[in-house]
Amino acid sequence: MDLIQFQKLFKKEPKYRLGQAKKALFQDLIQNWQTAKVLPLSLREELNKECSIEISEKTFISKDKNTVKALLTLEDGLKVETVLMRHKDKRNTVCVSSQVGCPLDCSFCATGKMGFKRSLEAWEIVEQVLFFARYLKKIKERITNIVFMGMGEPFLNYQNVIEAIKILNDKEGFNLGARHFSISTVGIVEGIEELAKEKLQINLAISLHAPNDELRSKLMPINKKYPIKKILNAIDDYIEKTRRRVMFEYIMIRDLNDSEEEAKTLARLMKKPLYFVNLISYNPTGIFKPSLSSRIKKFKEILEKEGVAVTQRYRFGEDIEAACGQLVAKPR
Ligand code: SAH
């Protein structure tokens, strides 16, 4: 749907109509404007014609039923993947994509291998969330968290990502609290600086994955433009302005970035208030192997001994290629 067109249709309506439409769309989770009976018939017809809210999708469910991946077809025929993770503690996290493909080409990530097609419009991001909100409604559950950790680099599509968050955060609409959103970035410094200025209490995560520039540049070519020091300086400013915690993601790849030496180097960088490290098992995408669990355990112990806050990420949806770094939107 074209959000500008959507706003335009309501210009000629009484003020309360927009509120009614938002409630129907984001709270009642209608799938077709025809069912929004509070709106006059002519408006519903116009909306259906010009602002369709139907979503074309194909879903894949993991064996343990905790992960659902949806392949959505966009208006221009391109496809994008989005993932629902159902946690044991009743949280339902949706992992949304911000671009079709990704221009960054990190060596461990499957998305980069498909190349970059285009950035998503704000509505195309919102749509991914609505799809799963409708899905969960059938079993009387709700989305509790949204993470920008799907395909693409959110800070290379900053405006649309923030617009989507504002739409989903809107009290009159979907009304998900800002603290329930997280953006993960490779460390685009301009994005970090912009986010620090927003009056939005959302969470920020940095894909670090290596404790020194030499290794990081090998894994993530973008490190040449945004090396570790530059990113950490931007993060320190961000923390000073927002007083919010920042997560540093670290994928554990066997014999590549998981040695004791690397843990110690990482600890020196990460030993700061409001920093915390999230250790992630590498999900196979063909090139590397995941670290052995004994290595991960040792790595974590070293960080903890050095006084760094560490968490470990639970792995979802590997059997349906829905785990981090496995999203490629293959036409099926
Ligand atoms: N471009 C952003 C958003 C994508 S987030 C970013 O890189 O942060 C996807 C997360 O999954 C990132 O932390 C990314 O580094 C991680 N990831 C990519 N490939 C992975 C893989 N094969 N196994 C585990 N995590 C992976």
mmCIF file of C-alpha atoms and ligand atoms in Angstrom:
data_model
loop_
_atom_site.group_PDB
_atom_site.id
_atom_site.type_symbol
_atom_site.label_atom_id
_atom_site.label_comp_id
_atom_site.label_asym_id
_atom_site.label_seq_id
_atom_site.Cartn_x
_atom_site.Cartn_y
_atom_site.Cartn_z
ATOM 1 C CA MET A 1 0.000 0.000 0.000
ATOM 2 C CA ASP A 2 1.049 3.541 -0.675
ATOM 3 C CA LEU A 3 1.050 5.340 2.682
ATOM 4 C CA ILE A 4 0.832 8.775 1.081
ATOM 5 C CA GLN A 5 -2.229 7.696 -0.861
ATOM 6 C CA PHE A 6 -3.677 6.269 2.369
ATOM 7 C CA GLN A 7 -3.267 9.608 4.186
ATOM 8 C CA LYS A 8 -4.702 11.408 1.169
ATOM 9 C CA LEU A 9 -7.918 9.385 1.134
ATOM 10 C CA PHE A 10 -8.639 10.568 4.670
ATOM 11 C CA LYS A 11 -8.104 14.258 3.973
ATOM 12 C CA LYS A 12 -11.675 14.619 2.758
ATOM 13 C CA GLU A 13 -13.113 12.561 5.646
ATOM 14 C CA PRO A 14 -14.053 13.681 9.137
ATOM 15 C CA LYS A 15 -11.079 13.483 11.512
ATOM 16 C CA TYR A 16 -12.218 10.420 13.459
ATOM 17 C CA ARG A 17 -12.284 8.235 10.322
ATOM 18 C CA LEU A 18 -8.512 7.827 10.202
ATOM 19 C CA GLY A 19 -8.576 6.612 13.810
ATOM 20 C CA GLN A 20 -11.293 4.105 12.927
ATOM 21 C CA ALA A 21 -9.318 2.832 9.965
ATOM 22 C CA LYS A 22 -6.141 2.474 12.030
ATOM 23 C CA LYS A 23 -8.032 0.560 14.702
ATOM 24 C CA ALA A 24 -9.503 -1.802 12.112
ATOM 25 C CA LEU A 25 -6.139 -2.360 10.462
ATOM 26 C CA PHE A 26 -3.807 -2.578 13.467
ATOM 27 C CA GLN A 27 -6.014 -3.741 16.322
ATOM 28 C CA ASP A 28 -8.837 -5.752 14.782
ATOM 29 C CA LEU A 29 -6.267 -6.935 12.223
ATOM 30 C CA ILE A 30 -8.681 -7.033 9.301
ATOM 31 C CA GLN A 31 -7.402 -8.612 6.086
ATOM 32 C CA ASN A 32 -9.632 -6.700 3.697
ATOM 33 C CA TRP A 33 -11.170 -3.223 4.063
ATOM 34 C CA GLN A 34 -14.578 -4.713 3.281
ATOM 35 C CA THR A 35 -14.727 -6.054 6.871
ATOM 36 C CA ALA A 36 -14.119 -2.628 8.439
ATOM 37 C CA LYS A 37 -17.850 -2.101 8.823
ATOM 38 C CA VAL A 38 -17.460 1.164 10.775
ATOM 39 C CA LEU A 39 -16.285 2.846 7.573
ATOM 40 C CA PRO A 40 -18.755 3.900 4.868
ATOM 41 C CA LEU A 41 -19.044 1.484 1.945
ATOM 42 C CA SER A 42 -17.688 3.933 -0.622
ATOM 43 C CA LEU A 43 -14.572 4.569 1.458
ATOM 44 C CA ARG A 44 -14.017 0.855 1.967
ATOM 45 C CA GLU A 45 -14.213 0.311 -1.752
ATOM 46 C CA GLU A 46 -11.815 3.139 -2.438
ATOM 47 C CA LEU A 47 -9.412 1.776 0.162
ATOM 48 C CA ASN A 48 -9.514 -1.704 -1.308
ATOM 49 C CA LYS A 49 -8.828 -0.323 -4.731
ATOM 50 C CA GLU A 50 -6.027 2.059 -3.800
ATOM 51 C CA CYS A 51 -4.640 0.816 -0.497
ATOM 52 C CA SER A 52 -4.860 -2.953 -0.554
ATOM 53 C CA ILE A 53 -3.943 -4.662 2.709
ATOM 54 C CA GLU A 54 -3.952 -8.184 1.356
ATOM 55 C CA ILE A 55 -0.666 -9.987 1.818
ATOM 56 C CA SER A 56 0.626 -12.558 -0.617
ATOM 57 C CA GLU A 57 2.656 -15.158 1.240
ATOM 58 C CA LYS A 58 3.899 -18.658 1.631
ATOM 59 C CA THR A 59 4.725 -19.977 5.106
ATOM 60 C CA PHE A 60 7.134 -22.602 6.392
ATOM 61 C CA ILE A 61 6.866 -24.022 9.913
ATOM 62 C CA SER A 62 9.791 -25.636 11.766
ATOM 63 C CA LYS A 63 9.433 -29.173 13.155
ATOM 64 C CA ASP A 64 9.269 -27.933 16.728
ATOM 65 C CA LYS A 65 6.614 -25.389 15.625
ATOM 66 C CA ASN A 66 8.467 -22.555 17.357
ATOM 67 C CA THR A 67 9.636 -20.838 14.192
ATOM 68 C CA VAL A 68 7.549 -19.728 11.261
ATOM 69 C CA LYS A 69 9.086 -18.208 8.180
ATOM 70 C CA ALA A 70 7.004 -16.277 5.683
ATOM 71 C CA LEU A 71 8.030 -15.468 2.156
ATOM 72 C CA LEU A 72 6.081 -12.361 1.163
ATOM 73 C CA THR A 73 5.679 -11.258 -2.428
ATOM 74 C CA LEU A 74 5.872 -7.486 -2.845
ATOM 75 C CA GLU A 75 3.917 -5.427 -5.350
ATOM 76 C CA ASP A 76 6.760 -5.473 -7.876
ATOM 77 C CA GLY A 77 7.111 -9.244 -7.579
ATOM 78 C CA LEU A 78 10.275 -9.230 -5.450
ATOM 79 C CA LYS A 79 10.214 -11.475 -2.416
ATOM 80 C CA VAL A 80 11.235 -10.857 1.155
ATOM 81 C CA GLU A 81 11.513 -13.158 4.159
ATOM 82 C CA THR A 82 10.298 -12.555 7.669
ATOM 83 C CA VAL A 83 10.449 -14.848 10.685
ATOM 84 C CA LEU A 84 8.324 -15.400 13.801
ATOM 85 C CA MET A 85 10.019 -16.871 16.853
ATOM 86 C CA ARG A 86 7.788 -18.215 19.597
ATOM 87 C CA HIS A 87 9.700 -18.271 22.862
ATOM 88 C CA LYS A 88 8.924 -20.621 25.724
ATOM 89 C CA ASP A 89 8.137 -17.696 28.010
ATOM 90 C CA LYS A 90 5.247 -16.624 25.735
ATOM 91 C CA ARG A 91 7.163 -13.866 23.977
ATOM 92 C CA ASN A 92 6.577 -13.738 20.235
ATOM 93 C CA THR A 93 9.366 -12.027 18.349
ATOM 94 C CA VAL A 94 9.104 -11.037 14.703
ATOM 95 C CA CYS A 95 12.373 -10.655 12.822
ATOM 96 C CA VAL A 96 11.768 -8.234 9.958
ATOM 97 C CA SER A 97 13.738 -7.446 6.829
ATOM 98 C CA SER A 98 14.611 -3.875 5.876
ATOM 99 C CA GLN A 99 15.886 -4.492 2.335
ATOM 100 C CA VAL A 100 15.507 -7.084 -0.420
ATOM 101 C CA GLY A 101 18.929 -8.680 -0.357
ATOM 102 C CA CYS A 102 21.843 -6.753 1.141
ATOM 103 C CA PRO A 103 24.720 -4.742 -0.355
ATOM 104 C CA LEU A 104 27.222 -5.535 2.412
ATOM 105 C CA ASP A 105 28.296 -9.065 1.510
ATOM 106 C CA CYS A 106 29.507 -10.311 4.900
ATOM 107 C CA SER A 107 31.263 -13.622 4.283
ATOM 108 C CA PHE A 108 29.192 -15.627 6.789
ATOM 109 C CA CYS A 109 25.731 -14.416 5.763
ATOM 110 C CA ALA A 110 23.568 -15.966 3.059
ATOM 111 C CA THR A 111 21.560 -12.786 2.431
ATOM 112 C CA GLY A 112 24.598 -10.947 1.042
ATOM 113 C CA LYS A 113 25.110 -13.737 -1.479
ATOM 114 C CA MET A 114 21.833 -12.950 -3.238
ATOM 115 C CA GLY A 115 23.033 -9.424 -3.967
ATOM 116 C CA PHE A 116 21.090 -6.263 -3.338
ATOM 117 C CA LYS A 117 17.776 -5.528 -5.027
ATOM 118 C CA ARG A 118 16.304 -2.509 -3.228
ATOM 119 C CA SER A 119 15.322 -1.002 0.106
ATOM 120 C CA LEU A 120 11.846 -1.646 1.476
ATOM 121 C CA GLU A 121 9.167 1.012 1.821
ATOM 122 C CA ALA A 122 7.908 1.664 5.355
ATOM 123 C CA TRP A 123 4.653 -0.108 4.544
ATOM 124 C CA GLU A 124 6.525 -3.175 3.286
ATOM 125 C CA ILE A 125 8.174 -3.403 6.697
ATOM 126 C CA VAL A 126 4.889 -2.870 8.554
ATOM 127 C CA GLU A 127 3.270 -5.539 6.390
ATOM 128 C CA GLN A 128 5.688 -8.200 7.650
ATOM 129 C CA VAL A 129 4.575 -7.443 11.185
ATOM 130 C CA LEU A 130 0.886 -7.371 10.267
ATOM 131 C CA PHE A 131 1.200 -10.741 8.610
ATOM 132 C CA PHE A 132 2.341 -12.368 11.842
ATOM 133 C CA ALA A 133 -0.047 -10.331 13.999
ATOM 134 C CA ARG A 134 -2.908 -11.791 11.926
ATOM 135 C CA TYR A 135 -1.351 -15.242 12.133
ATOM 136 C CA LEU A 136 -1.061 -15.086 15.933
ATOM 137 C CA LYS A 137 -4.545 -13.659 16.362
ATOM 138 C CA LYS A 138 -5.961 -17.003 15.247
ATOM 139 C CA ILE A 139 -4.420 -18.618 18.322
ATOM 140 C CA LYS A 140 -5.192 -15.624 20.546
ATOM 141 C CA GLU A 141 -1.591 -14.510 20.860
ATOM 142 C CA ARG A 142 0.212 -11.269 20.125
ATOM 143 C CA ILE A 143 3.543 -10.002 18.920
ATOM 144 C CA THR A 144 5.635 -8.856 21.870
ATOM 145 C CA ASN A 145 8.911 -7.898 20.168
ATOM 146 C CA ILE A 146 10.143 -6.745 16.772
ATOM 147 C CA VAL A 147 13.779 -7.052 15.740
ATOM 148 C CA PHE A 148 15.346 -5.628 12.574
ATOM 149 C CA MET A 149 17.563 -8.644 12.074
ATOM 150 C CA GLY A 150 16.192 -10.044 8.846
ATOM 151 C CA MET A 151 17.473 -9.335 5.364
ATOM 152 C CA GLY A 152 19.303 -6.089 4.719
ATOM 153 C CA GLU A 153 21.007 -3.321 6.663
ATOM 154 C CA PRO A 154 18.439 -1.167 8.479
ATOM 155 C CA PHE A 155 20.697 1.897 8.669
ATOM 156 C CA LEU A 156 21.054 1.926 4.880
ATOM 157 C CA ASN A 157 17.276 2.409 4.852
ATOM 158 C CA TYR A 158 17.099 4.660 7.898
ATOM 159 C CA GLN A 159 14.070 6.838 7.067
ATOM 160 C CA ASN A 160 11.760 3.973 6.169
ATOM 161 C CA VAL A 161 12.846 1.865 9.137
ATOM 162 C CA ILE A 162 12.133 4.708 11.567
ATOM 163 C CA GLU A 163 8.832 5.489 9.836
ATOM 164 C CA ALA A 164 7.782 1.838 10.157
ATOM 165 C CA ILE A 165 8.701 1.852 13.851
ATOM 166 C CA LYS A 166 6.691 5.039 14.419
ATOM 167 C CA ILE A 167 3.670 3.507 12.686
ATOM 168 C CA LEU A 168 3.912 0.343 14.774
ATOM 169 C CA ASN A 169 4.507 2.340 17.943
ATOM 170 C CA ASP A 170 1.514 4.659 17.347
ATOM 171 C CA LYS A 171 -0.940 4.446 20.253
ATOM 172 C CA GLU A 172 -3.903 4.724 17.909
ATOM 173 C CA GLY A 173 -2.577 1.882 15.787
ATOM 174 C CA PHE A 174 -0.503 -1.200 16.564
ATOM 175 C CA ASN A 175 0.676 0.320 19.841
ATOM 176 C CA LEU A 176 3.802 -1.720 20.523
ATOM 177 C CA GLY A 177 6.012 0.032 23.084
ATOM 178 C CA ALA A 178 9.296 1.468 21.783
ATOM 179 C CA ARG A 179 11.311 -0.682 24.206
ATOM 180 C CA HIS A 180 10.083 -3.759 22.333
ATOM 181 C CA PHE A 181 11.900 -2.831 19.116
ATOM 182 C CA SER A 182 15.543 -3.617 18.329
ATOM 183 C CA ILE A 183 17.667 -2.552 15.399
ATOM 184 C CA SER A 184 20.773 -4.519 14.510
ATOM 185 C CA THR A 185 23.407 -2.812 12.371
ATOM 186 C CA VAL A 186 26.881 -3.556 11.072
ATOM 187 C CA GLY A 187 27.777 -0.176 12.569
ATOM 188 C CA ILE A 188 26.799 2.508 10.065
ATOM 189 C CA VAL A 189 27.990 5.467 12.138
ATOM 190 C CA GLU A 190 25.597 8.040 10.640
ATOM 191 C CA GLY A 191 22.677 5.780 11.603
ATOM 192 C CA ILE A 192 23.911 5.445 15.185
ATOM 193 C CA GLU A 193 24.234 9.237 15.405
ATOM 194 C CA GLU A 194 20.743 9.801 14.005
ATOM 195 C CA LEU A 195 19.185 7.234 16.316
ATOM 196 C CA ALA A 196 20.744 8.953 19.332
ATOM 197 C CA LYS A 197 18.755 12.067 18.398
ATOM 198 C CA GLU A 198 15.385 10.323 18.000
ATOM 199 C CA LYS A 199 12.980 10.495 20.880
ATOM 200 C CA LEU A 200 12.459 6.749 20.663
ATOM 201 C CA GLN A 201 13.546 4.357 23.379
ATOM 202 C CA ILE A 202 14.365 1.479 21.055
ATOM 203 C CA ASN A 203 17.208 -1.012 21.477
ATOM 204 C CA LEU A 204 20.378 -0.979 19.431
ATOM 205 C CA ALA A 205 22.597 -3.947 18.557
ATOM 206 C CA ILE A 206 25.927 -3.924 16.739
ATOM 207 C CA SER A 207 27.126 -6.864 14.646
ATOM 208 C CA LEU A 208 30.728 -6.967 15.830
ATOM 209 C CA HIS A 209 31.840 -10.579 15.211
ATOM 210 C CA ALA A 210 35.584 -9.918 15.531
ATOM 211 C CA PRO A 211 37.775 -8.230 18.165
ATOM 212 C CA ASN A 212 40.208 -6.567 15.736
ATOM 213 C CA ASP A 213 40.003 -4.720 12.431
ATOM 214 C CA GLU A 214 42.138 -7.169 10.508
ATOM 215 C CA LEU A 215 39.787 -10.088 11.092
ATOM 216 C CA ARG A 216 36.632 -7.974 10.978
ATOM 217 C CA SER A 217 37.550 -6.550 7.576
ATOM 218 C CA LYS A 218 38.002 -10.067 6.267
ATOM 219 C CA LEU A 219 34.560 -11.111 7.488
ATOM 220 C CA MET A 220 32.752 -7.838 6.872
ATOM 221 C CA PRO A 221 34.081 -5.653 4.031
ATOM 222 C CA ILE A 222 32.156 -2.653 5.450
ATOM 223 C CA ASN A 223 34.683 -2.597 8.317
ATOM 224 C CA LYS A 224 37.080 -0.713 6.068
ATOM 225 C CA LYS A 225 34.652 2.192 6.033
ATOM 226 C CA TYR A 226 33.493 1.802 9.633
ATOM 227 C CA PRO A 227 36.311 0.252 11.665
ATOM 228 C CA ILE A 228 35.817 -0.862 15.250
ATOM 229 C CA LYS A 229 37.152 2.284 16.906
ATOM 230 C CA LYS A 230 34.894 4.561 14.869
ATOM 231 C CA ILE A 231 31.858 2.459 15.762
ATOM 232 C CA LEU A 232 32.697 2.320 19.469
ATOM 233 C CA ASN A 233 33.182 6.090 19.573
ATOM 234 C CA ALA A 234 29.744 6.556 18.038
ATOM 235 C CA ILE A 235 28.308 4.070 20.540
ATOM 236 C CA ASP A 236 29.882 5.892 23.485
ATOM 237 C CA ASP A 237 28.221 9.120 22.321
ATOM 238 C CA TYR A 238 24.947 7.247 21.822
ATOM 239 C CA ILE A 239 25.116 5.860 25.361
ATOM 240 C CA GLU A 240 25.945 9.261 26.783
ATOM 241 C CA LYS A 241 22.882 10.756 25.103
ATOM 242 C CA THR A 242 20.400 7.942 25.662
ATOM 243 C CA ARG A 243 21.679 6.087 28.739
ATOM 244 C CA ARG A 244 20.540 2.887 27.010
ATOM 245 C CA ARG A 245 22.315 -0.479 26.964
ATOM 246 C CA VAL A 246 23.862 -1.586 23.674
ATOM 247 C CA MET A 247 24.197 -5.179 22.551
ATOM 248 C CA PHE A 248 27.263 -6.394 20.655
ATOM 249 C CA GLU A 249 26.554 -9.476 18.593
ATOM 250 C CA TYR A 250 29.361 -11.969 18.161
ATOM 251 C CA ILE A 251 28.915 -15.019 15.936
ATOM 252 C CA MET A 252 31.049 -17.927 17.073
ATOM 253 C CA ILE A 253 32.810 -19.430 14.051
ATOM 254 C CA ARG A 254 35.055 -22.463 14.550
ATOM 255 C CA ASP A 255 38.779 -21.677 14.644
ATOM 256 C CA LEU A 256 38.194 -18.264 13.171
ATOM 257 C CA ASN A 257 37.184 -15.874 15.940
ATOM 258 C CA ASP A 258 36.718 -18.171 18.946
ATOM 259 C CA SER A 259 40.184 -18.488 20.543
ATOM 260 C CA GLU A 260 41.057 -17.577 24.132
ATOM 261 C CA GLU A 261 43.263 -14.793 22.826
ATOM 262 C CA GLU A 262 40.343 -13.340 20.876
ATOM 263 C CA ALA A 263 38.120 -13.564 23.944
ATOM 264 C CA LYS A 264 40.668 -11.536 25.899
ATOM 265 C CA THR A 265 40.977 -8.904 23.176
ATOM 266 C CA LEU A 266 37.189 -8.685 22.955
ATOM 267 C CA ALA A 267 36.941 -8.340 26.741
ATOM 268 C CA ARG A 268 39.232 -5.313 26.686
ATOM 269 C CA LEU A 269 36.942 -3.603 24.153
ATOM 270 C CA MET A 270 33.705 -4.567 25.837
ATOM 271 C CA LYS A 271 34.425 -3.859 29.464
ATOM 272 C CA LYS A 272 32.310 -0.751 29.705
ATOM 273 C CA PRO A 273 29.112 0.122 31.521
ATOM 274 C CA LEU A 274 25.965 -0.453 29.409
ATOM 275 C CA TYR A 275 27.813 -2.657 26.901
ATOM 276 C CA PHE A 276 26.874 -6.317 26.686
ATOM 277 C CA VAL A 277 27.928 -9.134 24.409
ATOM 278 C CA ASN A 278 25.511 -11.588 22.830
ATOM 279 C CA LEU A 279 27.223 -14.790 21.696
ATOM 280 C CA ILE A 280 25.540 -16.346 18.679
ATOM 281 C CA SER A 281 26.098 -19.827 17.297
ATOM 282 C CA TYR A 282 27.055 -19.629 13.657
ATOM 283 C CA ASN A 283 24.258 -20.965 11.487
ATOM 284 C CA PRO A 284 25.730 -22.874 8.594
ATOM 285 C CA THR A 285 25.480 -21.059 5.282
ATOM 286 C CA GLY A 286 28.014 -23.193 3.491
ATOM 287 C CA ILE A 287 31.399 -21.683 4.250
ATOM 288 C CA PHE A 288 32.351 -21.921 7.910
ATOM 289 C CA LYS A 289 31.623 -24.280 10.777
ATOM 290 C CA PRO A 290 30.041 -23.358 14.103
ATOM 291 C CA SER A 291 32.309 -23.259 17.167
ATOM 292 C CA LEU A 292 32.284 -26.309 19.403
ATOM 293 C CA SER A 293 30.160 -25.781 22.485
ATOM 294 C CA SER A 294 33.203 -26.310 24.723
ATOM 295 C CA ARG A 295 34.865 -23.361 22.938
ATOM 296 C CA ILE A 296 31.821 -21.162 23.359
ATOM 297 C CA LYS A 297 31.702 -22.038 27.044
ATOM 298 C CA LYS A 298 35.377 -21.142 27.518
ATOM 299 C CA PHE A 299 34.981 -17.917 25.501
ATOM 300 C CA LYS A 300 32.035 -16.892 27.632
ATOM 301 C CA GLU A 301 33.899 -17.690 30.857
ATOM 302 C CA ILE A 302 36.813 -15.495 29.851
ATOM 303 C CA LEU A 303 34.511 -12.567 29.077
ATOM 304 C CA GLU A 304 32.700 -13.010 32.372
ATOM 305 C CA LYS A 305 35.929 -13.299 34.333
ATOM 306 C CA GLU A 306 37.030 -10.008 32.812
ATOM 307 C CA GLY A 307 33.808 -8.398 34.003
ATOM 308 C CA VAL A 308 31.939 -8.229 30.681
ATOM 309 C CA ALA A 309 28.169 -8.810 30.616
ATOM 310 C CA VAL A 310 27.410 -11.757 28.311
ATOM 311 C CA THR A 311 24.272 -13.472 27.057
ATOM 312 C CA GLN A 312 23.842 -16.349 24.639
ATOM 313 C CA ARG A 313 21.334 -16.452 21.811
ATOM 314 C CA TYR A 314 18.950 -19.343 21.417
ATOM 315 C CA ARG A 315 18.916 -20.691 17.895
ATOM 316 C CA PHE A 316 15.591 -20.770 16.052
ATOM 317 C CA GLY A 317 14.386 -22.328 12.851
ATOM 318 C CA GLU A 318 17.505 -23.854 11.357
ATOM 319 C CA ASP A 319 15.545 -26.657 9.644
ATOM 320 C CA ILE A 320 13.522 -24.187 7.575
ATOM 321 C CA GLU A 321 16.496 -21.914 6.864
ATOM 322 C CA ALA A 322 14.994 -19.210 9.009
ATOM 323 C CA ALA A 323 17.913 -18.687 11.389
ATOM 324 C CA CYS A 324 20.084 -15.537 11.426
ATOM 325 C CA GLY A 325 22.046 -15.193 8.245
ATOM 326 C CA GLN A 326 20.089 -17.874 6.399
ATOM 327 C CA LEU A 327 17.491 -15.639 4.751
ATOM 328 C CA VAL A 328 17.860 -15.563 0.993
ATOM 329 C CA ALA A 329 14.286 -15.431 -0.376
ATOM 330 C CA LYS A 330 14.760 -18.185 -2.899
ATOM 331 C CA PRO A 331 11.831 -18.359 -5.233
ATOM 332 C CA ARG A 332 10.149 -21.687 -4.424
HETATM 333 N N1 SAH B 1 22.645 -5.958 8.592
HETATM 334 C C1 SAH B 1 22.244 -5.965 9.980
HETATM 335 C C2 SAH B 1 20.916 -6.615 10.163
HETATM 336 C C3 SAH B 1 20.888 -8.105 9.873
HETATM 337 S S1 SAH B 1 20.896 -8.799 11.409
HETATM 338 C C4 SAH B 1 23.334 -6.573 10.809
HETATM 339 O O1 SAH B 1 24.225 -7.190 10.255
HETATM 340 O O2 SAH B 1 23.334 -6.387 12.026
HETATM 341 C C5 SAH B 1 21.353 -10.349 11.207
HETATM 342 C C6 SAH B 1 22.170 -10.821 12.388
HETATM 343 O O3 SAH B 1 22.492 -12.159 12.115
HETATM 344 C C7 SAH B 1 23.461 -10.049 12.476
HETATM 345 O O4 SAH B 1 23.979 -9.975 13.768
HETATM 346 C C8 SAH B 1 24.326 -10.916 11.591
HETATM 347 O O5 SAH B 1 25.639 -10.653 11.769
HETATM 348 C C9 SAH B 1 23.875 -12.295 12.031
HETATM 349 N N2 SAH B 1 24.215 -13.349 11.108
HETATM 350 C C10 SAH B 1 24.455 -13.273 9.797
HETATM 351 N N3 SAH B 1 24.794 -14.454 9.299
HETATM 352 C C11 SAH B 1 24.758 -15.331 10.331
HETATM 353 C C12 SAH B 1 24.999 -16.720 10.431
HETATM 354 N N4 SAH B 1 25.326 -17.440 9.385
HETATM 355 N N5 SAH B 1 24.850 -17.296 11.649
HETATM 356 C C13 SAH B 1 24.492 -16.548 12.710
HETATM 357 N N6 SAH B 1 24.256 -15.242 12.668
HETATM 358 C C14 SAH B 1 24.388 -14.637 11.478
#
